[in-house]
Every structure is written in C-alpha cells, then in structure tokens.
Rosetta silent file (secondary structure, phi, psi, omega in degrees, C-alpha in Angstrom):
SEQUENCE: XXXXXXXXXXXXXXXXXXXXXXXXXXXXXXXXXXXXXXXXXXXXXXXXXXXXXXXXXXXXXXXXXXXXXXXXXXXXXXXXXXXXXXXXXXXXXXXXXXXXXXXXXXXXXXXXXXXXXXXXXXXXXXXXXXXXXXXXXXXXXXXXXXXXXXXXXXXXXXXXXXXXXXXXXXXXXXXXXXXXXXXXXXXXXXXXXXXXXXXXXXXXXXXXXXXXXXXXXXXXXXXXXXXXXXXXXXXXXXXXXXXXXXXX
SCORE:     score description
SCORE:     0.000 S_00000001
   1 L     0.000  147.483 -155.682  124.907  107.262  102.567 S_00000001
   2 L  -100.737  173.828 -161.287  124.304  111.024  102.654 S_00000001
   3 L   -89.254   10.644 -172.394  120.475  111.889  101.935 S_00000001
   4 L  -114.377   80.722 -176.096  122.066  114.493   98.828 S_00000001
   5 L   -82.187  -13.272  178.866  123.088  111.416   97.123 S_00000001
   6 L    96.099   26.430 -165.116  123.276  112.705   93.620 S_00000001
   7 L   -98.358  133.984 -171.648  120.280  110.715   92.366 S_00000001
   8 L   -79.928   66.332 -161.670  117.954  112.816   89.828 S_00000001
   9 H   -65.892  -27.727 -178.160  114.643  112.729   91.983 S_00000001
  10 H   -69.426  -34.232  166.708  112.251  114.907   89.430 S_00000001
  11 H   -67.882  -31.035  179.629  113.348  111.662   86.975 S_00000001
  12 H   -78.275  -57.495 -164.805  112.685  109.004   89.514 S_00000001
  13 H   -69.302    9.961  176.058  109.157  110.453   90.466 S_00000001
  14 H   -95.593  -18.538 -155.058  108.055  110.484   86.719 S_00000001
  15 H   -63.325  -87.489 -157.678  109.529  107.077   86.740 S_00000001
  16 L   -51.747  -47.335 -175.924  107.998  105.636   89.768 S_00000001
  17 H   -58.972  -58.857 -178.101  104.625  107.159   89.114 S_00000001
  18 H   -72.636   -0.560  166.152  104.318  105.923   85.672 S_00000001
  19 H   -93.337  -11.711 -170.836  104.957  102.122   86.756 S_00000001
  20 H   -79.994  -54.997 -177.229  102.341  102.728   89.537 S_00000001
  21 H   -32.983  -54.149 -161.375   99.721  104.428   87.051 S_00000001
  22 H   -55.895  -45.890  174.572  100.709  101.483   84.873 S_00000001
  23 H   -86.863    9.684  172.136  100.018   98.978   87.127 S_00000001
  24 H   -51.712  -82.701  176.471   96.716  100.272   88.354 S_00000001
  25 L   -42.394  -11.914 -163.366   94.371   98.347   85.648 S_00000001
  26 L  -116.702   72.012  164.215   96.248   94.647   86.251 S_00000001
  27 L  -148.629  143.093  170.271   95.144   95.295   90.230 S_00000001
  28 L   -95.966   98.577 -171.375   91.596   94.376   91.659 S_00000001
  29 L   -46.481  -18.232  161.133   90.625   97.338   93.656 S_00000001
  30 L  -109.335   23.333 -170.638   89.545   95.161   96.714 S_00000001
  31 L   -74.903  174.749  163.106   92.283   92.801   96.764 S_00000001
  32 E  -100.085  172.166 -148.442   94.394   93.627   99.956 S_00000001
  33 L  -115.348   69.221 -164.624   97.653   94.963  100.015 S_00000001
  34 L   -11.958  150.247  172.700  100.265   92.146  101.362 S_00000001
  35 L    29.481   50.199  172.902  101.660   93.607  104.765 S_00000001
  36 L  -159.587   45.036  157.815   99.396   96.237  105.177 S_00000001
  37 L    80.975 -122.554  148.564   97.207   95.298  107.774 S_00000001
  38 L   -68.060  -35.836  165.280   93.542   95.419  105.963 S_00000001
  39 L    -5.712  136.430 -159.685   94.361   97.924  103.291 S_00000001
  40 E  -147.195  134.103 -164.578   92.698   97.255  100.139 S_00000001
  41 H   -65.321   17.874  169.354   94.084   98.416   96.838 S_00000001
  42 H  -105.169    4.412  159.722   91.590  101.214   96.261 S_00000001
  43 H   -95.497  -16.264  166.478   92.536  102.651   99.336 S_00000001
  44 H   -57.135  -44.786 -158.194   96.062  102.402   98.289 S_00000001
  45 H   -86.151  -39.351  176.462   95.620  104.302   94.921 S_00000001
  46 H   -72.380  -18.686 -178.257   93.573  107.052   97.085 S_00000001
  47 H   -99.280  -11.065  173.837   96.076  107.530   99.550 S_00000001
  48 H   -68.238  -40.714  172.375   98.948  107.856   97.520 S_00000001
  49 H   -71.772  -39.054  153.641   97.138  110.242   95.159 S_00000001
  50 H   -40.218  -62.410 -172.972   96.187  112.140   98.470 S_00000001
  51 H   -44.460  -58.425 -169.066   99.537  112.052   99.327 S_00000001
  52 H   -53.948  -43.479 -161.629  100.735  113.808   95.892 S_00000001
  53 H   -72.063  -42.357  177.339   98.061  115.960   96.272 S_00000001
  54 H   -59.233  -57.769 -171.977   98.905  116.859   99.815 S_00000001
  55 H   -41.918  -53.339 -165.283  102.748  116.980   99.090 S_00000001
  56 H   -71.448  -14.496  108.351  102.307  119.397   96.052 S_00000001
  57 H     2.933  -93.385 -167.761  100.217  121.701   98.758 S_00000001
  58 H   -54.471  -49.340  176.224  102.734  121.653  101.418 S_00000001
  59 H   -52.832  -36.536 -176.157  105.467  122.549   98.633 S_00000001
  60 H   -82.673   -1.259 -164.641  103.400  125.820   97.545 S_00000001
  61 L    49.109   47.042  170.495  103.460  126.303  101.306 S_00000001
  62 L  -116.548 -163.250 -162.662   99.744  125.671  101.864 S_00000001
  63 L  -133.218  125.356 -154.010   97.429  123.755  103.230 S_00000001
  64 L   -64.976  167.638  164.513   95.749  120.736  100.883 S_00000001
  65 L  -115.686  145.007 -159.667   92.149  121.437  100.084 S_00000001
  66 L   -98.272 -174.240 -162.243   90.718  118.089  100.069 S_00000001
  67 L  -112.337   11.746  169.024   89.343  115.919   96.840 S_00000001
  68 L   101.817  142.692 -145.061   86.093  115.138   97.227 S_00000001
  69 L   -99.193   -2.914 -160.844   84.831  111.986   98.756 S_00000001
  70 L    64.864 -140.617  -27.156   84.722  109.266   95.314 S_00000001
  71 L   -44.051  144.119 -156.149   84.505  106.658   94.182 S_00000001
  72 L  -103.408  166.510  155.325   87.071  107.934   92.281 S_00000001
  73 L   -81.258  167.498 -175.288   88.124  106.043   88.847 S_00000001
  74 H   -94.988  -28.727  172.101   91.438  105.057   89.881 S_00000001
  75 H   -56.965 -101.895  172.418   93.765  105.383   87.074 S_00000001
  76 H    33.238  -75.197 -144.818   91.639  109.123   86.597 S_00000001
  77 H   -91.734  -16.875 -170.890   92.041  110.164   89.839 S_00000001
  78 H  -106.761  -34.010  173.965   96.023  109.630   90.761 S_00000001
  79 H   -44.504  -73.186 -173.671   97.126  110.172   87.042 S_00000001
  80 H   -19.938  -57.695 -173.467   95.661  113.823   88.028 S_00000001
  81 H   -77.133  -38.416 -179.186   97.318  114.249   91.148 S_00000001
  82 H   -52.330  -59.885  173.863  100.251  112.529   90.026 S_00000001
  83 H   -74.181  -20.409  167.889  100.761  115.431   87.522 S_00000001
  84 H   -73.471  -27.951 -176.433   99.981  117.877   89.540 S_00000001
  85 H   -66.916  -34.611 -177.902  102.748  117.118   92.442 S_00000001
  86 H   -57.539  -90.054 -168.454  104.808  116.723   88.956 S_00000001
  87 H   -53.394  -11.943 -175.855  104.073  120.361   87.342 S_00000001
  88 H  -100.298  -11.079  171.296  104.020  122.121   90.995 S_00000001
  89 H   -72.931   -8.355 -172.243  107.325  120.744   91.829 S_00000001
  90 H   -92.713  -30.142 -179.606  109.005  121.862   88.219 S_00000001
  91 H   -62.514  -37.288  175.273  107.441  125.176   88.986 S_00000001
  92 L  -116.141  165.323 -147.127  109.104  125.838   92.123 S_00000001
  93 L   -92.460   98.479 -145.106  112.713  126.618   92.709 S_00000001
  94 L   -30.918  -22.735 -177.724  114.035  123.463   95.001 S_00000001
  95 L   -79.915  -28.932 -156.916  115.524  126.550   97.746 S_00000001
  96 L   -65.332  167.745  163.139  112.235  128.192   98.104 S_00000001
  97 E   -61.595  105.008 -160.050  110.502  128.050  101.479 S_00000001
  98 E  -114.297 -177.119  167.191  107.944  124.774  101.568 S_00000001
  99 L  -118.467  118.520 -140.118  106.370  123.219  104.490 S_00000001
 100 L  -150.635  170.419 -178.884  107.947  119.886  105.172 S_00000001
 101 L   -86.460  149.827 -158.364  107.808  117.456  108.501 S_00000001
 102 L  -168.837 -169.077 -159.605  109.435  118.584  111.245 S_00000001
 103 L  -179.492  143.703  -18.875  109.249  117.845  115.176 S_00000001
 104 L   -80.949  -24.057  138.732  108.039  118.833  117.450 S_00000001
 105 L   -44.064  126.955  172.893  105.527  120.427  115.581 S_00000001
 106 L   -60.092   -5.775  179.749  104.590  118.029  112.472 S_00000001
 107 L  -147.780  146.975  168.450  105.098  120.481  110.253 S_00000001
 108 L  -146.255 -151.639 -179.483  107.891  123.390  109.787 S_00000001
 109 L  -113.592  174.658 -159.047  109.434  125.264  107.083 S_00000001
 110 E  -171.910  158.317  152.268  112.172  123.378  104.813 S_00000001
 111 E   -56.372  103.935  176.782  113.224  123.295  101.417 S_00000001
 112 L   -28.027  -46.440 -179.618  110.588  122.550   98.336 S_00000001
 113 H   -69.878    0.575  166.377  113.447  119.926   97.746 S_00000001
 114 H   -81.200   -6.117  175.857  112.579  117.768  100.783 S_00000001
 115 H   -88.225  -39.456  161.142  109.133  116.954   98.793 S_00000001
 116 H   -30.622  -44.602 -145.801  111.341  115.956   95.894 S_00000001
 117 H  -105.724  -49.399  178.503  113.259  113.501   97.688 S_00000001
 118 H   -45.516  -52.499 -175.063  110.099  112.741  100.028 S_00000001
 119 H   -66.432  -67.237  174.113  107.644  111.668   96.911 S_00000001
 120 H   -25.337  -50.432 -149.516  110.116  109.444   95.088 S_00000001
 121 H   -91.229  -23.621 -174.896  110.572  107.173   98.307 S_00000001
 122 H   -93.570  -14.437  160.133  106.998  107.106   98.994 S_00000001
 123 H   -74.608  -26.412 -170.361  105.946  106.155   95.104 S_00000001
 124 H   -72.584  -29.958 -174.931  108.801  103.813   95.429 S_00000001
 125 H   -65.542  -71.851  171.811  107.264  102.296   98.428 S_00000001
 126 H   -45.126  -30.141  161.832  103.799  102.109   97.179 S_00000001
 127 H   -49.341  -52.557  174.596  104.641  100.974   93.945 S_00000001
 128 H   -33.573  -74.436  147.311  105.857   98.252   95.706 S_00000001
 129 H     3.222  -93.577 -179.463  102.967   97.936   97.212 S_00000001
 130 H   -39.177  -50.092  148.605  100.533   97.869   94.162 S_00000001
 131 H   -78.398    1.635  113.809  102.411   94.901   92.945 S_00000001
 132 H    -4.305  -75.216 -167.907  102.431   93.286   95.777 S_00000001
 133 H   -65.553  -36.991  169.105   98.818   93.083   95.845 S_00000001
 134 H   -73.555  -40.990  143.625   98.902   91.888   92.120 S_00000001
 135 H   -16.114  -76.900 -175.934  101.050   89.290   93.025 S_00000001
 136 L   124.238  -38.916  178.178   99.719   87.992   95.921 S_00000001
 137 L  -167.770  163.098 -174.993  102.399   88.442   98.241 S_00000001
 138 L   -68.623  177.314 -159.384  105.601   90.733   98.901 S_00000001
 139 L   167.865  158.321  174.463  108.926   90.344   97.450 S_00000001
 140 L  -114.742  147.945  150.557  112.060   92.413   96.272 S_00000001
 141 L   121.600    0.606  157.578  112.447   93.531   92.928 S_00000001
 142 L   -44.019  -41.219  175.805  108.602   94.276   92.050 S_00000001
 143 L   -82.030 -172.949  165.944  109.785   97.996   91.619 S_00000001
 144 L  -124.074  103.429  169.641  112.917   98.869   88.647 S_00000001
 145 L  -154.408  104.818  164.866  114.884  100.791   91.398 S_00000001
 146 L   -43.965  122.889 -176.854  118.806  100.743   91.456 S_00000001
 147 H   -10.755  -65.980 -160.597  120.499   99.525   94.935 S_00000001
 148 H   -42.184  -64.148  174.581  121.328  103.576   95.180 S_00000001
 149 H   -55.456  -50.778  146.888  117.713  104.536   95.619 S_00000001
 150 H     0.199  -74.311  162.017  117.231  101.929   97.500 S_00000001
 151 H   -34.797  -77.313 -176.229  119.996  103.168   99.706 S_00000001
 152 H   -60.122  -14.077  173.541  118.371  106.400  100.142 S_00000001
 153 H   -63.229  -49.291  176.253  115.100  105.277  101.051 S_00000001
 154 H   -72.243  -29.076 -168.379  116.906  103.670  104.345 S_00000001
 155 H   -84.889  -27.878  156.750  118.858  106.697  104.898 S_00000001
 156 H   -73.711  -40.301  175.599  115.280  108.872  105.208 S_00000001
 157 H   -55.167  -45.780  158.830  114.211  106.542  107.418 S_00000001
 158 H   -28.139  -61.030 -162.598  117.285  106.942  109.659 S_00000001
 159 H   -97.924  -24.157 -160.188  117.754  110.549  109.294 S_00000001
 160 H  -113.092  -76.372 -168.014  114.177  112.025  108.588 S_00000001
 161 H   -22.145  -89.665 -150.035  111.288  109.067  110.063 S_00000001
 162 H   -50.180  -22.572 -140.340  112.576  107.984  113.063 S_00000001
 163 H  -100.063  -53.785 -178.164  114.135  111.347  114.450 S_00000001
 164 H   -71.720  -22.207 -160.028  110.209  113.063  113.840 S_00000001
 165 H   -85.516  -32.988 -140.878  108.629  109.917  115.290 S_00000001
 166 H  -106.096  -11.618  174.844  110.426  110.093  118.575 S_00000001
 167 L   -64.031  -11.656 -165.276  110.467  114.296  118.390 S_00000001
 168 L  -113.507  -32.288 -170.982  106.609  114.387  118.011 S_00000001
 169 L   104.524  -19.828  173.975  106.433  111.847  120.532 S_00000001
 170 L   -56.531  -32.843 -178.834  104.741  109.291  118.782 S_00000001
 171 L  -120.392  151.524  173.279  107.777  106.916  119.413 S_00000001
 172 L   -99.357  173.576  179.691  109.692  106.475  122.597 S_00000001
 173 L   -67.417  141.788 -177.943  113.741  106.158  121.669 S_00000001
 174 L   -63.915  153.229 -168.462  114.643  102.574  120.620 S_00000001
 175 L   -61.843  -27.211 -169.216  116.074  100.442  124.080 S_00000001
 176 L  -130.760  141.070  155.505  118.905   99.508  121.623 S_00000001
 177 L   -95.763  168.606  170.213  120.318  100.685  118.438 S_00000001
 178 E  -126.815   82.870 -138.012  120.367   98.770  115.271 S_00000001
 179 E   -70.933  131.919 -167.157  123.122   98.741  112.574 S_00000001
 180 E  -117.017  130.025 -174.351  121.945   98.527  108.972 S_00000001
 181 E  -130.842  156.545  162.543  124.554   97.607  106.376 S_00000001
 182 L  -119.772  120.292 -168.604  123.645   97.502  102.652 S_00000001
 183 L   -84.436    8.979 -143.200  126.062   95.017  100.837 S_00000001
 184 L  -125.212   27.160 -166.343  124.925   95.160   97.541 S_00000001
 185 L  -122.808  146.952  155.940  126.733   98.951   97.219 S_00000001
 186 L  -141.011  107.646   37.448  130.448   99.495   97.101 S_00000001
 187 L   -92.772 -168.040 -167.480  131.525  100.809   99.164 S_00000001
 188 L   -88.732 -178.441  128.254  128.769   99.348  101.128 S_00000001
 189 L   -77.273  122.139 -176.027  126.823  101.903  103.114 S_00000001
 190 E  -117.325  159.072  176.805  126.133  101.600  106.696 S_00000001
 191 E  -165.155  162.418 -174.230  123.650  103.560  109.563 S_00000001
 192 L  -134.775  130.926 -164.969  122.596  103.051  112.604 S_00000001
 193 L   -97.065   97.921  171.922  119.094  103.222  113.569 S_00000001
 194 L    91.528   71.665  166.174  117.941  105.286  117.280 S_00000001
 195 L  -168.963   74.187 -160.731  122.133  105.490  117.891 S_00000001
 196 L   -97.347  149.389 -160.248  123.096  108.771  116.603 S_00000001
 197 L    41.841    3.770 -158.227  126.650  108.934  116.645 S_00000001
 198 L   -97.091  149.910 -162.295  127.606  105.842  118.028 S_00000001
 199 L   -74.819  131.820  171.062  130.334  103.968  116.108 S_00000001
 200 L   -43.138  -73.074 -160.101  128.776  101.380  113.349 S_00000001
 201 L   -63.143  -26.652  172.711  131.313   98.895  114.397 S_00000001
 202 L   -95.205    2.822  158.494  130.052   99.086  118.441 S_00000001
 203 L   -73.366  113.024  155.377  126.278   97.814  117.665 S_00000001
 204 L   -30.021  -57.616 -171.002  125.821   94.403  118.577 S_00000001
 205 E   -66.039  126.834  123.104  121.853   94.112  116.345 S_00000001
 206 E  -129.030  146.923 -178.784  122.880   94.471  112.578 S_00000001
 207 E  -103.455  138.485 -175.582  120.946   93.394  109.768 S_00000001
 208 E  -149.649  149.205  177.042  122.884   93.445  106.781 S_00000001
 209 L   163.314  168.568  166.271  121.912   92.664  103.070 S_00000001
 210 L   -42.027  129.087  152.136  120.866   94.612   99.424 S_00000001
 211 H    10.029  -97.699  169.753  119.537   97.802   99.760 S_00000001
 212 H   -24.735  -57.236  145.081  115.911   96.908   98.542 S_00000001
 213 H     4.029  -99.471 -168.604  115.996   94.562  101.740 S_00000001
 214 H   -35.580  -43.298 -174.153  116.942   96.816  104.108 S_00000001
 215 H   -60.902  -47.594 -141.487  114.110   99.833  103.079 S_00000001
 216 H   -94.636  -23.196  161.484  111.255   97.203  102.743 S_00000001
 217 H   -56.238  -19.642  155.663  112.431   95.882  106.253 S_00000001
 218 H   -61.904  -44.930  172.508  111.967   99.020  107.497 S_00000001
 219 L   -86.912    9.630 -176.021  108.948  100.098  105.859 S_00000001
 220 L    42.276   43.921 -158.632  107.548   96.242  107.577 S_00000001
 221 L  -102.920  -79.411 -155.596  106.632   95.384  103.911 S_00000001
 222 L  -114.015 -176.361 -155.162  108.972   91.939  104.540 S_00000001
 223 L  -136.942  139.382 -174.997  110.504   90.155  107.231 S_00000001
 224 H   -38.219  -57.582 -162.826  114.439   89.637  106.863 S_00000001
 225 H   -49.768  -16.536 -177.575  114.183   86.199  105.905 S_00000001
 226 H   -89.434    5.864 -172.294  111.950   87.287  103.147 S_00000001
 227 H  -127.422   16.127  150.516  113.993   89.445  102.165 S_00000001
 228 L    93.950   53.404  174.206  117.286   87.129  102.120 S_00000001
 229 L  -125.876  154.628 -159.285  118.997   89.578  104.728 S_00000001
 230 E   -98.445  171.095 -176.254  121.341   88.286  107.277 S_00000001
 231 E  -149.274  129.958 -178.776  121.202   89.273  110.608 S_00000001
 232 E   -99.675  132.299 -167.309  123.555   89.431  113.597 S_00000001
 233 L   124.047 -176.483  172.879  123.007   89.590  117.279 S_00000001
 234 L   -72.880   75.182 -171.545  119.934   88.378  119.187 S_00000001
 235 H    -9.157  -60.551 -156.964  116.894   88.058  116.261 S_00000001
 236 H   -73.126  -15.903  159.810  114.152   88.113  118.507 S_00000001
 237 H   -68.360  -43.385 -176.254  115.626   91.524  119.565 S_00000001
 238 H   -49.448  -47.667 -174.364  116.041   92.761  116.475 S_00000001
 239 H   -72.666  -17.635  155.747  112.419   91.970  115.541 S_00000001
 240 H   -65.791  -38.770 -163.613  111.353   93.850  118.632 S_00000001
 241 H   -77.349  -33.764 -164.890  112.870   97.216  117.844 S_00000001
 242 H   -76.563  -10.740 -164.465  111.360   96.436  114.122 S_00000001
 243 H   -81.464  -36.182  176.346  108.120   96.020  115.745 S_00000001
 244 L   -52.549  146.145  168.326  108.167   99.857  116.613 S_00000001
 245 L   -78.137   53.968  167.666  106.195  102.910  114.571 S_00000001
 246 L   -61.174  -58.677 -144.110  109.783  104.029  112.953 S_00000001
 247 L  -130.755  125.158 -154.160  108.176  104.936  109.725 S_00000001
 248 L   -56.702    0.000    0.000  104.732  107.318  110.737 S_00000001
C-alpha cells in the first residue's frame, strides 16, 4: 500500500485525538499501560502531548521549547497541545519545508505533510494504548480505525521506521526479511519488512492477517496469536526479527 493512500489525515488526527482526550477521565493515571514495559498512563498522556507539541515545532521548522515539568492536569494539558499540532498544521501549506526524521542524521528537511501522516499513526497507536490500560489488557478494535489506516500505519513502519532505525544505526539490518500480508483489504496489501525489493512471493517468514493485527504486531502492542494473525515459516524466527527496535 503506497504511504499517499488517499486517506484524509487532518480528519483522522481530529478524530483520533478526540477519542484519546475522551478517554483520558475513564483511565487511572498510574495504572500501567499493557505492553509497554513500566509505562504508566500519566506518562502516556505526557508523552503523547509532548509529542504533538514537539511535532507541531518540527513542522514550523523549529526546535520544541519544552512544557514545563507538571504535574500537569491531564485532560488540560494534551487537549492544549492537541490543538496546537491541530491549528499549526492547518496553518501551514502541506509542501512547505518542515523538519521531519531522516537518517543518518535524525532529523532533515521534508514536507510539513510527513507530520500529517506521522501524528495520525502515532494518536492511533496511543489511543490504543490509553484503552488498553482501561481495559486491562491489549486487544484489536479498542481504536474506530478502518482496515485502510490500519494499512498505512504498517506501511510507515516498512517504509519510514525501520529504514531510519537501521540508517541512524540504532538497528543492525534484519538476518531475514519478513512478509506482511493484510487480508482484511481487497486487494489485500502486502510488504516486506528489512527486504527492499525482494519479491513478496520469495519470503519464506510471513505473517498474514487484518490490518489492525499487523500494525499492533509491529508496534509489539500484541503477539500474533493475540492478534488472531496467521503465520508462516519458522515462528520462533519470526518472533526473533519482531524482537528487534523496528519502531524507535
């Protein structure tokens, strides 16, 4: 799936934002955050709002100024930020010259519209997230996100994460690639993860299953089985390469 998928990203991030905002108050600010090591959801709600804060920064082609140390209220403080990454992205014209992630430097210049496309998938994630931790444990279908978004979420990892992880050095290249198929699209959309160019059809690993699946298997929010997806090849291989800092 190409990453200019035709999906209306200034609509998804008011979207995404307002179920996270929403879902702030039914969250206990020290519960932890299912598959996310210690993480505790008031460090969730601060880094995401960081995040917003940072992104709408880096779009103006600057450098964040930071926010002050809290406790913040939590609703308060990310509604704020939330709207600001909102109003500075409507302000500027999606061509102008932003600062976006890059390799081998961490930062280069880019299009204001890679923060578009960047913020959605990372509200989408965290959303996730947020209910998660209200829950109790991970799952798909916490977020209102169509397969298609979905889609694209795996297709930044592919094309944007992994590419910066192993350009910056942070990651060595995976030993193996790993074919990703999402069935729940038609046609379905397939990529292959640390195999650039190599034929779909010659990877041995593939994981294959909805969308939603595939991203949160990526992002090491769920484990295939939890996320119903099937998977062909040697497992315990797979789950090594998945094991890997693909997504920073």
């Amino acid at each position: 799936m190409s990453a200019h998928s035709g999906l209306d990203f200034p609509l998804l991030l008011a979207d995404f934002q307002g179920e996270f905002l929403a879902s702030i108050p039914d969250a206990d600010p020290s519960a932890t955050v299912p598959a996310c090591g210690d993480w505790t959801v008031r460090e969730l709600v601060e880094h995401l709002a960081f995040v917003h804060h940072w992104a709408a920064a880096n779009a103006r082609a600057q450098k964040a100024t930071r926010l002050g140390d809290g406790p913040f209220d939590l609703a308060e403080h990310y509604a704020a930020c939330a709207t600001e990454l909102r109003e500075t992205l409507a302000e500027l014209d999606p061509a102008a010259t932003a600062r976006i992630l890059a390799y081998p430097d961490p930062m280069g210049e880019g299009p204001v519209s890679f923060w578009h496309r960047r913020q959605v998938h990372e509200t989408l994630v965290h959303g996730h997230d947020l209910r998660a931790a209200i829950a109790g444990k991970a799952a798909l279908g916490l977020m209102r996100a169509v397969p298609e978004v979905w889609a694209d979420a795996v297709d930044e990892v592919i094309s944007v994460f992994y590419p910066r992880q192993v350009g910056t050095g942070r990651l060595a290249p995976l030993p193996s690639p790993l074919a990703l198929v999402a069935t729940d699209l038609e046609p379905a959309p397939g990529w292959v993860l640390g195999g650039a160019g190599q034929d779909i059809d010659d990877v041995p690993l593939r994981v294959s299953g909805p969308a939603e699946g595939l991203a949160l298997l990526l992002w090491g929010r769920v484990t295939a089985d939890e996320a119903g997806l099937t998977v062909d090849g040697n497992r315990a291989d797979v789950e090594t390469l998945l094991r890997e800092p693909i997504v920073p």
